[in-house]
Each structure stands twice: as C-alpha cells, then as structure tokens.
XYZ file of C-alpha atoms in Angstrom:
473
model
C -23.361 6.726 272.701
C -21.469 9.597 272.465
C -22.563 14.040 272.756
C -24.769 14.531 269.648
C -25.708 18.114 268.514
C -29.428 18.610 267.661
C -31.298 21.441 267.310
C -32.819 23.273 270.204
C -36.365 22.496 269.552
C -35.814 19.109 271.299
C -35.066 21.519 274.140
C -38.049 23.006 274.520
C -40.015 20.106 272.922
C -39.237 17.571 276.337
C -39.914 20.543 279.003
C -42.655 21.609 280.053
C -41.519 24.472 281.695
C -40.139 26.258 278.123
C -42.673 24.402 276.352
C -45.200 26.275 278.215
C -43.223 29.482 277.675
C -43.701 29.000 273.858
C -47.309 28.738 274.198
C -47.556 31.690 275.739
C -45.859 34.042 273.950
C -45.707 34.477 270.089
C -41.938 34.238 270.174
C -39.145 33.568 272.978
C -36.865 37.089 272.291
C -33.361 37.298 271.942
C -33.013 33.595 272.974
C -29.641 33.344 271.068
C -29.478 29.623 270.897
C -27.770 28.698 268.106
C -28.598 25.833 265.268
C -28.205 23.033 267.641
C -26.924 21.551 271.171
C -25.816 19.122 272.853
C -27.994 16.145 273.455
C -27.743 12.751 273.786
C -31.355 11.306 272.498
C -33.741 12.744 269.730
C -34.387 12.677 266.311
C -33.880 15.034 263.311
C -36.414 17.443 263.116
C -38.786 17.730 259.969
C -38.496 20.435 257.954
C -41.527 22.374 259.206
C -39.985 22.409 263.084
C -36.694 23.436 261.777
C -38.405 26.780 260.104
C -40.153 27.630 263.584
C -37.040 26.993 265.349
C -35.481 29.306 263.155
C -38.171 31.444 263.398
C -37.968 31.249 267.698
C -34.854 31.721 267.799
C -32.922 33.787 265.120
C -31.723 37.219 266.927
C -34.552 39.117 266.622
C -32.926 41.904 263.974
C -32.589 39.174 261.594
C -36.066 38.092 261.916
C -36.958 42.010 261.493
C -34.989 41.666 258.315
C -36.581 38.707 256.962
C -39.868 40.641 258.333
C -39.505 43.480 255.880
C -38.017 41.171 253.176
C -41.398 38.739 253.073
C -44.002 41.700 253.549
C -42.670 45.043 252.299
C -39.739 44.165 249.827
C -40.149 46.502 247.943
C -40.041 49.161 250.258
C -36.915 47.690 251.505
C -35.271 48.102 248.285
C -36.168 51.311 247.864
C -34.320 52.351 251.144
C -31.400 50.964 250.284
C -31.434 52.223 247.165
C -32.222 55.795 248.420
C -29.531 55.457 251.369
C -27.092 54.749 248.731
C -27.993 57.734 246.667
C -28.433 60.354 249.635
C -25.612 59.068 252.059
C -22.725 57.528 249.614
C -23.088 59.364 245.959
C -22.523 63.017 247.300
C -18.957 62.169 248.647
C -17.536 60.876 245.546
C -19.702 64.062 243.792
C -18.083 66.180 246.012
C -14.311 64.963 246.983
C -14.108 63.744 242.932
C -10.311 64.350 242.088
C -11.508 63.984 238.404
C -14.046 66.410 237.989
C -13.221 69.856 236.275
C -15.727 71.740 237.864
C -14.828 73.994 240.922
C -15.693 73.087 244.430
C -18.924 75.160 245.003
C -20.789 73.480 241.774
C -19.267 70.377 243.241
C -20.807 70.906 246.252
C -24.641 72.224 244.887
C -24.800 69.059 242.921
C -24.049 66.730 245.670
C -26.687 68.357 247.304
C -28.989 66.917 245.111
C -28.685 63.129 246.152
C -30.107 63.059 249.129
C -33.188 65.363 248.054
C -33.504 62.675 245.625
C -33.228 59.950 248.227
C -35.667 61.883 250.702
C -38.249 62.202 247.650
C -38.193 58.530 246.182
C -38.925 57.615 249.978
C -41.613 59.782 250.312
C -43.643 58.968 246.477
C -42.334 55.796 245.949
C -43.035 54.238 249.245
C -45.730 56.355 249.483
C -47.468 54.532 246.711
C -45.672 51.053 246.844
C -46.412 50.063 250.655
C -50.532 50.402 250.097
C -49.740 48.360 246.877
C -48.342 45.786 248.899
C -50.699 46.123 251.588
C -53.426 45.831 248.801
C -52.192 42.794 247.079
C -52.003 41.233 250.746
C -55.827 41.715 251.538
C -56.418 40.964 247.468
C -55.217 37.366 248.106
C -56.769 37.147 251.569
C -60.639 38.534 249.929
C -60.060 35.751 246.567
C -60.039 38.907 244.551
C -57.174 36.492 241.936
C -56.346 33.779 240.932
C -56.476 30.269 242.397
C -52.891 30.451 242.455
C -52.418 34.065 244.191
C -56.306 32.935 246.603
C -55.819 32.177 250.375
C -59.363 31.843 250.812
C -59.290 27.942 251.029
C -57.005 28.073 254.517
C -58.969 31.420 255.956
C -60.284 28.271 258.123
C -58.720 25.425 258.354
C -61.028 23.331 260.001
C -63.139 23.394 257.068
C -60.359 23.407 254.403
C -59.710 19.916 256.436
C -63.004 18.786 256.682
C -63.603 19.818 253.096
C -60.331 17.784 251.830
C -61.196 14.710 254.078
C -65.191 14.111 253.352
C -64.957 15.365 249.690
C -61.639 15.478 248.796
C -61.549 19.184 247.684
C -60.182 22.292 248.287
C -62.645 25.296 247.661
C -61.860 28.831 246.719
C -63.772 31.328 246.919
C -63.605 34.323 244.644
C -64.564 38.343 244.625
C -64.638 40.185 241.949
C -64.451 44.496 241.840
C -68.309 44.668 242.842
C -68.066 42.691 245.591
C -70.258 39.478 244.274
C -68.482 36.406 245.483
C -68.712 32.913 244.033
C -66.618 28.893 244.718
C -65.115 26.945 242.945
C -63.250 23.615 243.799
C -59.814 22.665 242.705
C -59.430 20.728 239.265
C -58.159 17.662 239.778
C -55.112 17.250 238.292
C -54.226 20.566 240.038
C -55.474 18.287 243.848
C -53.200 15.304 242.282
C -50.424 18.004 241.747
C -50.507 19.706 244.817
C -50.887 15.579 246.678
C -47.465 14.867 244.861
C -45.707 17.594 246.302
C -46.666 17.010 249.600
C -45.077 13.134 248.997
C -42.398 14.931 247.753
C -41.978 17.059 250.672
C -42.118 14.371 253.461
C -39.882 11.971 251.828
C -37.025 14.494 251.342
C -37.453 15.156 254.861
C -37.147 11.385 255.460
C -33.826 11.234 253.504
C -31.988 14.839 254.905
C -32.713 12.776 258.378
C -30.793 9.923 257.412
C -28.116 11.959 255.909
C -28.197 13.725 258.987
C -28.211 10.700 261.273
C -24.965 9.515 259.576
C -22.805 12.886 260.260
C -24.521 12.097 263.828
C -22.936 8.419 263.912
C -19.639 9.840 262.607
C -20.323 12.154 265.246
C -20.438 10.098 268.189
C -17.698 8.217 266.930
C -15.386 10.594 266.621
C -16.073 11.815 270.785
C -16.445 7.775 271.276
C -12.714 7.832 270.310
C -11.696 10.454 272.744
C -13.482 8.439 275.604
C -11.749 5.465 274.505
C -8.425 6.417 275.114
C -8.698 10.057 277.891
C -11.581 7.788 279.821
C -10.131 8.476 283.198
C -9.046 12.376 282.613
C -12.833 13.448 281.083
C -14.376 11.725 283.892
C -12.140 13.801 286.425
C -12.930 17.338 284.090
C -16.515 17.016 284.004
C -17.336 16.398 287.210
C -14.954 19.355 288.324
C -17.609 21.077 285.855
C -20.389 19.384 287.666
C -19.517 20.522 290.939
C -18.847 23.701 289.810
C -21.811 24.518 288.397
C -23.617 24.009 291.845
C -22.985 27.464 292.556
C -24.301 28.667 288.787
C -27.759 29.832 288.841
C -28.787 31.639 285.551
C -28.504 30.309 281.955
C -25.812 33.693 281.134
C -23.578 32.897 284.155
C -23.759 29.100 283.172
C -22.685 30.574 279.550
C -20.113 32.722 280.935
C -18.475 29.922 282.906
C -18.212 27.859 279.626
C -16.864 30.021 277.797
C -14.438 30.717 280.456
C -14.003 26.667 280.332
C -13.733 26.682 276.335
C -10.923 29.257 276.502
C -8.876 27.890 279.259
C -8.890 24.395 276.758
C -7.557 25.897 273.964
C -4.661 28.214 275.324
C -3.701 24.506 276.907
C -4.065 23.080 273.474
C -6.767 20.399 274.532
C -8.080 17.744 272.586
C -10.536 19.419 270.195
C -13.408 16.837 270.735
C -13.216 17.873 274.375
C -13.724 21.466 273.009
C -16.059 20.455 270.796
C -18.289 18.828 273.866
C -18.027 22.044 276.025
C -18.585 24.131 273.101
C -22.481 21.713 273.086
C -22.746 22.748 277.108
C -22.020 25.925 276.416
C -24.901 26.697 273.440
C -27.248 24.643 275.880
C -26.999 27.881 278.154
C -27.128 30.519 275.319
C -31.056 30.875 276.138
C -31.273 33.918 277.514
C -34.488 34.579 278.898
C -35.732 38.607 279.331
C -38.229 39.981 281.534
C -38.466 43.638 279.903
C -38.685 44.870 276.075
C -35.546 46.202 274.156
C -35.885 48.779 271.484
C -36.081 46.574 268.803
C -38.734 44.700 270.515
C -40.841 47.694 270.539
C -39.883 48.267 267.000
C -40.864 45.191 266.134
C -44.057 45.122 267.858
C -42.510 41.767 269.757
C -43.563 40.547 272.992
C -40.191 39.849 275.085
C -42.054 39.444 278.561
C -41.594 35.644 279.774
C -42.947 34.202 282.938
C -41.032 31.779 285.258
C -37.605 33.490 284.313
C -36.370 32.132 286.906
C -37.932 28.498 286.616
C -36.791 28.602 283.206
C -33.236 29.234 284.260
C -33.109 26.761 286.838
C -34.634 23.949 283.897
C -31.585 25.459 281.770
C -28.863 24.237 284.133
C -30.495 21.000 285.037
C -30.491 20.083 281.457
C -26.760 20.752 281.735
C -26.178 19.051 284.579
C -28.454 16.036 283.543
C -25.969 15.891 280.142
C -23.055 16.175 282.107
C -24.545 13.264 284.545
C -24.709 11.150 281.420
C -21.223 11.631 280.970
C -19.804 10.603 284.195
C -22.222 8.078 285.969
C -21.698 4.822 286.298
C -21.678 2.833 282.875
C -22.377 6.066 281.184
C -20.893 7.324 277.851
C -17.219 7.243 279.731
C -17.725 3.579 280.769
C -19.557 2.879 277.227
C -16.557 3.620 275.593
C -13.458 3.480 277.572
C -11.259 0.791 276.562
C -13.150 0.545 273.220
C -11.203 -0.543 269.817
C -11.958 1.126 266.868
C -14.720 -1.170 265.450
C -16.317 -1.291 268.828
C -16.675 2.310 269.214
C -17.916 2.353 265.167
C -20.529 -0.163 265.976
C -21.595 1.652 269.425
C -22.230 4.553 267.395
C -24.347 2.800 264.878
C -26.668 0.570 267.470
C -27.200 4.136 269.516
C -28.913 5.754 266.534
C -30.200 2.216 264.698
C -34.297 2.624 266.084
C -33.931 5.823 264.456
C -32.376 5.614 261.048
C -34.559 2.312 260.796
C -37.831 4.309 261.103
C -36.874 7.291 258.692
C -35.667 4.496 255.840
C -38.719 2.739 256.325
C -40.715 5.677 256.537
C -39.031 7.240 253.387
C -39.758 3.677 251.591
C -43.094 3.416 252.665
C -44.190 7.052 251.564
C -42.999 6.445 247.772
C -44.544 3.461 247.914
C -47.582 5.120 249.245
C -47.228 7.687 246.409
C -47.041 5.175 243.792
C -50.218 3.771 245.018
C -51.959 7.211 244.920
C -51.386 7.631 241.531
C -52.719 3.568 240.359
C -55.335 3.621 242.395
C -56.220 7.409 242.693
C -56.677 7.188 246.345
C -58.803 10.146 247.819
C -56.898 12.230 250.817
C -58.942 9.853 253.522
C -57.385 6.992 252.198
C -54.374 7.963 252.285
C -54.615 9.274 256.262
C -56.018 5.645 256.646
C -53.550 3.934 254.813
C -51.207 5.744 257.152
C -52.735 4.916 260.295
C -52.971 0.905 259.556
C -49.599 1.001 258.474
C -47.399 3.396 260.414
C -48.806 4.696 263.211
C -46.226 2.421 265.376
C -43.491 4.775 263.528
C -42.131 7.833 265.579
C -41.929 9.689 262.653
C -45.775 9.633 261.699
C -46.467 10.113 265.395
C -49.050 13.510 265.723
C -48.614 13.911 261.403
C -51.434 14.163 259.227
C -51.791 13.558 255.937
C -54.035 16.801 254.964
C -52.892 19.261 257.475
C -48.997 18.715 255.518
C -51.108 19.255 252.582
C -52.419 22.520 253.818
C -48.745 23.288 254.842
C -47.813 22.783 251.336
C -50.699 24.645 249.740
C -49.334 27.552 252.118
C -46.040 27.269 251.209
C -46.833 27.857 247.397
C -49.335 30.126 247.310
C -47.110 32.611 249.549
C -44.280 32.064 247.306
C -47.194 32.551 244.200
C -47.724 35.826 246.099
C -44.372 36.964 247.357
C -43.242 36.628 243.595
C -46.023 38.623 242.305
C -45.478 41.593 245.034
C -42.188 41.622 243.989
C -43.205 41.861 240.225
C -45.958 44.329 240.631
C -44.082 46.929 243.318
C -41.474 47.087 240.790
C -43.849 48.280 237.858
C -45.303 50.310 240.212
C -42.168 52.011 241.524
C -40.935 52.793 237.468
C -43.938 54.347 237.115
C -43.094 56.737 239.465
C -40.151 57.544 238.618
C -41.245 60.439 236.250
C -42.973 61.852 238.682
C -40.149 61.920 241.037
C -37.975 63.549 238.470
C -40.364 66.194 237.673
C -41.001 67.065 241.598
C -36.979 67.076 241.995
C -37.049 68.843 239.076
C -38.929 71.432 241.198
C -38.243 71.245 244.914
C -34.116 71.184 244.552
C -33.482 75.093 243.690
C -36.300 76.080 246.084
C -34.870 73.903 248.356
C -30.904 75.440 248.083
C -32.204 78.818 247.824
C -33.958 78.161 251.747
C -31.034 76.230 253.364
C -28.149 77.339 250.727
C -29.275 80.703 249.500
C -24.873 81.286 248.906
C -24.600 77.805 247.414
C -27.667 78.474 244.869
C -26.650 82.363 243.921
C -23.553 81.180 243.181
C -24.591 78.395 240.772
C -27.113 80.764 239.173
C -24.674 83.043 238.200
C -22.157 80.504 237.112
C -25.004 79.427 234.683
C -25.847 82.433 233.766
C -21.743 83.010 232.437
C -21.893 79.724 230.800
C -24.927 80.975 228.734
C -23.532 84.046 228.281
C -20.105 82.664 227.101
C -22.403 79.919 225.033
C -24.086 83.131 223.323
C -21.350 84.573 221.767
C-alpha cells in the first residue's frame, strides 16, 4: 500500500475530536484544507459528502460568493453590472483619444455613469431582492407549483413516514387568500423522481471506481519509489518524525512542510517524494480560529471552535500516525522495497480490492434493483427492504437509506426548479425597471452636477445653449 490522497472528510469522519467540532458549529471557518490528503485507508466519498466537504471547507469568500450566487443572483448581477458602469465606463468617456468633444463635456458626461450605477442599485435592487425574498417564502408557503413547492420536506419525518407507509409525497398548496389544500404526487411523477435517485447512486458507484483506479495507479507509482529509494525514505521520514516532536500547532506543522517541500525541489528530489510531503503538508492546512474575521461577521459565520488546542494536537498525530505507517516495521517501506514491477502493480490492486469489489457490486446490484422497480413496481418500503436483505453487509449501503436519498434528490431539483425561476423572474423584473431608472436619471443628473459641479454643469448649459443657437440659424 502506498500514500493515497482522499478527501478531508475522512479526516474529520474517524475523529472524534473534529467530528465533534462539526457538530457544533454550522461550519469549521477558514479551514483551508484543500480537495484531499494524504491517507492510507478509506473509501471515495459519495457525492452528497463531497458537496458538504466543499461546503466545510471552501475559503469562506468563495462560499460568500456562491452565497449570493444561489440566493440573491440577481442582485449580484446587478452590482457588477453597475460597478462596471460607475467605476470603468467614465475613464474611457473621459481619457477617449477619439472623441471630438472638448475635455469639460468629456468630463460632465462621465459623470453620469456612476449616477447611473448608484441609481440601478438603489431601484433595481430595491425591487429585485424582496422579489427574491418573495419567491423564497412563495415556494416554502406551496403558493406554486409542485415543481417550484417545498412543502413536502418542511418536515421530513413525515415526508419519510409518508413515502414509507403510503408511498407518497404530499404537497400542500396556498393560494392568494390564504385557503390551503394537498395533494399527493402522480405516479409516474413518484416513478420519475425513484429513477433518478437510481440514477444518482449508481453514478456515484461508478466515479468511485474510476476514482479507485487513479488511486491504484496512485499507489503504484509511490510503490515504485519505495521499491528502489527504500533505505533513503526510511532515513527522511523519520528525520521528519523526530522533528515534528517539537511542532505543536497544525500552521507550524504546515510551515515546516512547506519548508520540507521547498528544500526537495531546489535539490531536485524525486517528485513522488514531493508529491508525499506535499499529502503531509495539506493534512496540516486546517487551521483552526478562536475569534471572528471580518468576513465572518459579514457573513453572519460562526468561526469560534472549542478544543483549539485538542484539535491541533489530533492534527499532528494524524501526521505522525501517517508518517508511522511509513517507516515501521513491515510498513509501506518494507511492503515495497525490493518489489519488481508486477509485484508492486499487484500490491496496489489487493490494497484497494475490498473496496472496488463493494462499489462494482453495489453499482450492479442497484441497476438491477432498478430494473426490478420498474417490472414489479415495487413501493419505496420494498425497495429499503430489498436493500437491507441484500446489502446491508456492503460498506457502501452502511447508514444509507433508500427514501432519505430520495428526499435528497427531490431537494436537489426543486432548488434547481427554483433557482432557475428566480433567475427568470428577477430578470423581467429588473427590465421593467429600467424605464423608470432612465426617467429618474433623466432627472437627478443636472440637479445633481449643479450641487457638486455647479462649474462643470454651467459650462455644459451654455455649450448647449451655442449648439442650439448655431442649430437655429
């Protein structure tokens, strides 16, 4: 078995120190952990943990970005939109080596950009963030469409209970007056919906195998390097392990590596021994913080973590528990040192067999299993049960069930169903304004120049004024 990069939710996932650190707090802050680490067990992670990992532990301006882009979109294009108009179109208005018009005309109509930017902000947003605020508690009340309604998952232990005893999903509906009313599902819109759940799970089944192969050629690849520098990386990481006795925190144990990573490549080492540090070194990229940053009060984010310094001290014994793996006796150095090519190849393949064996079969078995939903037009229960006498010995149906992925799935669309529409809508609603924007520029601007530019605006009055006298005769 050789290093093997997977993502950082197996991290947390197997300890309970920053396991209980997740549960605490909505999101760990500014973790900087990148897509994956080193590791030397685990599986590929479905596609639903890979979105909260990315969710945990994306830098927390880009989740601000994503933030705006999935809630107020609109409003988001209409600031960049507006920044471009008040911050970027008055210098090429004003410095324009092509224009014929002298300087101070020049300058009074680059003036005008950013009042234009400063009043789209104010009516447009003005009128398109309630919009999307509206359409938000529209879909959460069932005041739409089945396909734009999140009443059935407002409580999902009876959207559950609902889909196991009776194998619907219920809406409920509100029209302008208030009156409410349900309705259920139509079936072939249940069998739809059941289908792309299959779907869902079995591609996750196959991008695992994929996966697992770049992991075998993976492990190869580092299984070659142990093969033939056996006795040289067991003398440089245990330099590293000894070392790191005096490293404390998960930033000094990040500084060090990097430190490490540079020293190997101004010596031009072996780049699978780079690669490898490169692994330690993202395994100490956690960075946990004890007080809120600006953007974390921007962001309404809650930064404070408990145990920072139990959660530091986990950090480095993960570290030092790779590194052990490594170096001990008959570990990865002894595995391979020595090896031939085939040898190593066929290491790699037995360390990760249990594993691709459970996603093929697990991939098989759920188009199978989909197959026989359709013939047989098995209900949701019978399909958990089907599960559960057939695969509940396989890791990868270990804590899954059948109708909470459907939920996930009836999420999924429904917020893209509504996303779409906001989009849609905020645009039609920010064209609409647009007249009225013109017509209020139309009448702030020379109020405005004659206030702040009363030389600027005289000036262009009078230059007018010429021009229509000029026109006139």
């Amino acid at each position: 078995m050789a290093v093997l990069k997977v993502q950082n939710s197996e991290i947390i996932r197997n300890n309970p120190v920053l396991k209980s650190v997740t549960q605490t707090s909505e999101r760990i802050v500014d973790a900087g952990l990148k897509a994956d680490t080193t590791s030397f067990t685990g599986r590929a992670p479905n596609v639903q943990e890979v979105s909260e990992m990315i969710s945990e532990y994306t830098p927390g301006f880009l989740n601000g970005m994503k933030k705006m882009k999935d809630n107020i979109s609109e409003f988001q294009n209409i600031m960049i939109n507006s920044l471009g108009t008040g911050l970027i179109a008055p210098i090429f208005i004003k410095w324009n080596p092509l224009s014929k018009t002298d300087e101070d005309t020049r300058t009074y109509t680059a003036w005008r950009q950013p009042v234009s930017a400063a009043l789209a902000i104010g009516t447009q947003a003005a009128i398109t963030l309630p919009f999307a605020h509206a359409i938000k508690n529209m879909a959460k009340e069932g005041m739409f469409s089945e396909k734009l309604n999140e009443t059935p998952y407002k409580n999902a232990d009876e959207f559950l209970k609902n889909l196991r005893d009776k194998n619907k999903i219920v809406y409920t509906t509100k029209n302008l007056k208030g009156i409410t009313s349900t309705s259920n599902m139509d079936e072939q819109s249940l069998n739809n919906l059941i289908n792309h759940t299959f779907d869902d799970l079995i591609a996750t089944e196959e991008k695992a195998i994929k996966h697992y192969s770049e992991y075998i050629k993976q492990r190869a690849s580092q299984g070659e390097y142990f093969s033939k520098n056996a006795d040289s990386a067991k003398e440089y990481f245990s330099k590293i392990q000894t070392e790191l006795k005096d490293i404390s925190s998960s930033k000094d144990a990040r500084l060090y590596f990097n430190k490490q990573i540079k020293d190997l490549k101004n010596s031009n080492a072996d780049k699978e021994l780079v690669s490898m540090v490169e692994n330690l070194r993202d395994m100490a990229a956690y960075n946990p913080k004890t007080k809120p940053s600006v953007w974390d009060k921007i962001f309404r984010r809650k930064p404070n973590i408990e145990n920072a310094e139990e959660i530091n001290k986990t950090i480095i014994e993960l570290i030092n528990s790779e590194i052990n793996k490594i170096t001990k006796e008959n570990g990865l150095i002894d595995k391979y040192r020595g090896k031939t090519a085939e040898e190593i190849q066929e290491i790699a393949k037995n360390s990760l067999k249990q594993e691709v064996d459970e996603c093929t079969k697990a991939r098989d078995y759920l188009k199978t299993l989909k197959e026989n939903f359709a013939k047989n037009k098995l209900t949701v229960k019978d399909i958990e049960k089907n599960i559960l006498d057939n695969m509940s010995s396989n890791s990868r149906f270990k804590n899954k069930e059948f109708a909470k992925e459907i939920l996930a799935t009836l999420k999924k669309y429904t917020g893209n169903n509504i996303s779409v529409f906001k989009q849609i809508s905020g645009m039609g609603v920010s064209l609409a304004m647009l007249p009225v924007t013109c017509a209020l520029l139309n009448w702030v601007y020379p109020r405005f120049m004659d206030i702040f530019f009363p030389g600027l605006s005289s000036r262009n009055k009078a230059a007018k004024a010429n021009a229509e006298k000029g026109g006139d005769k």
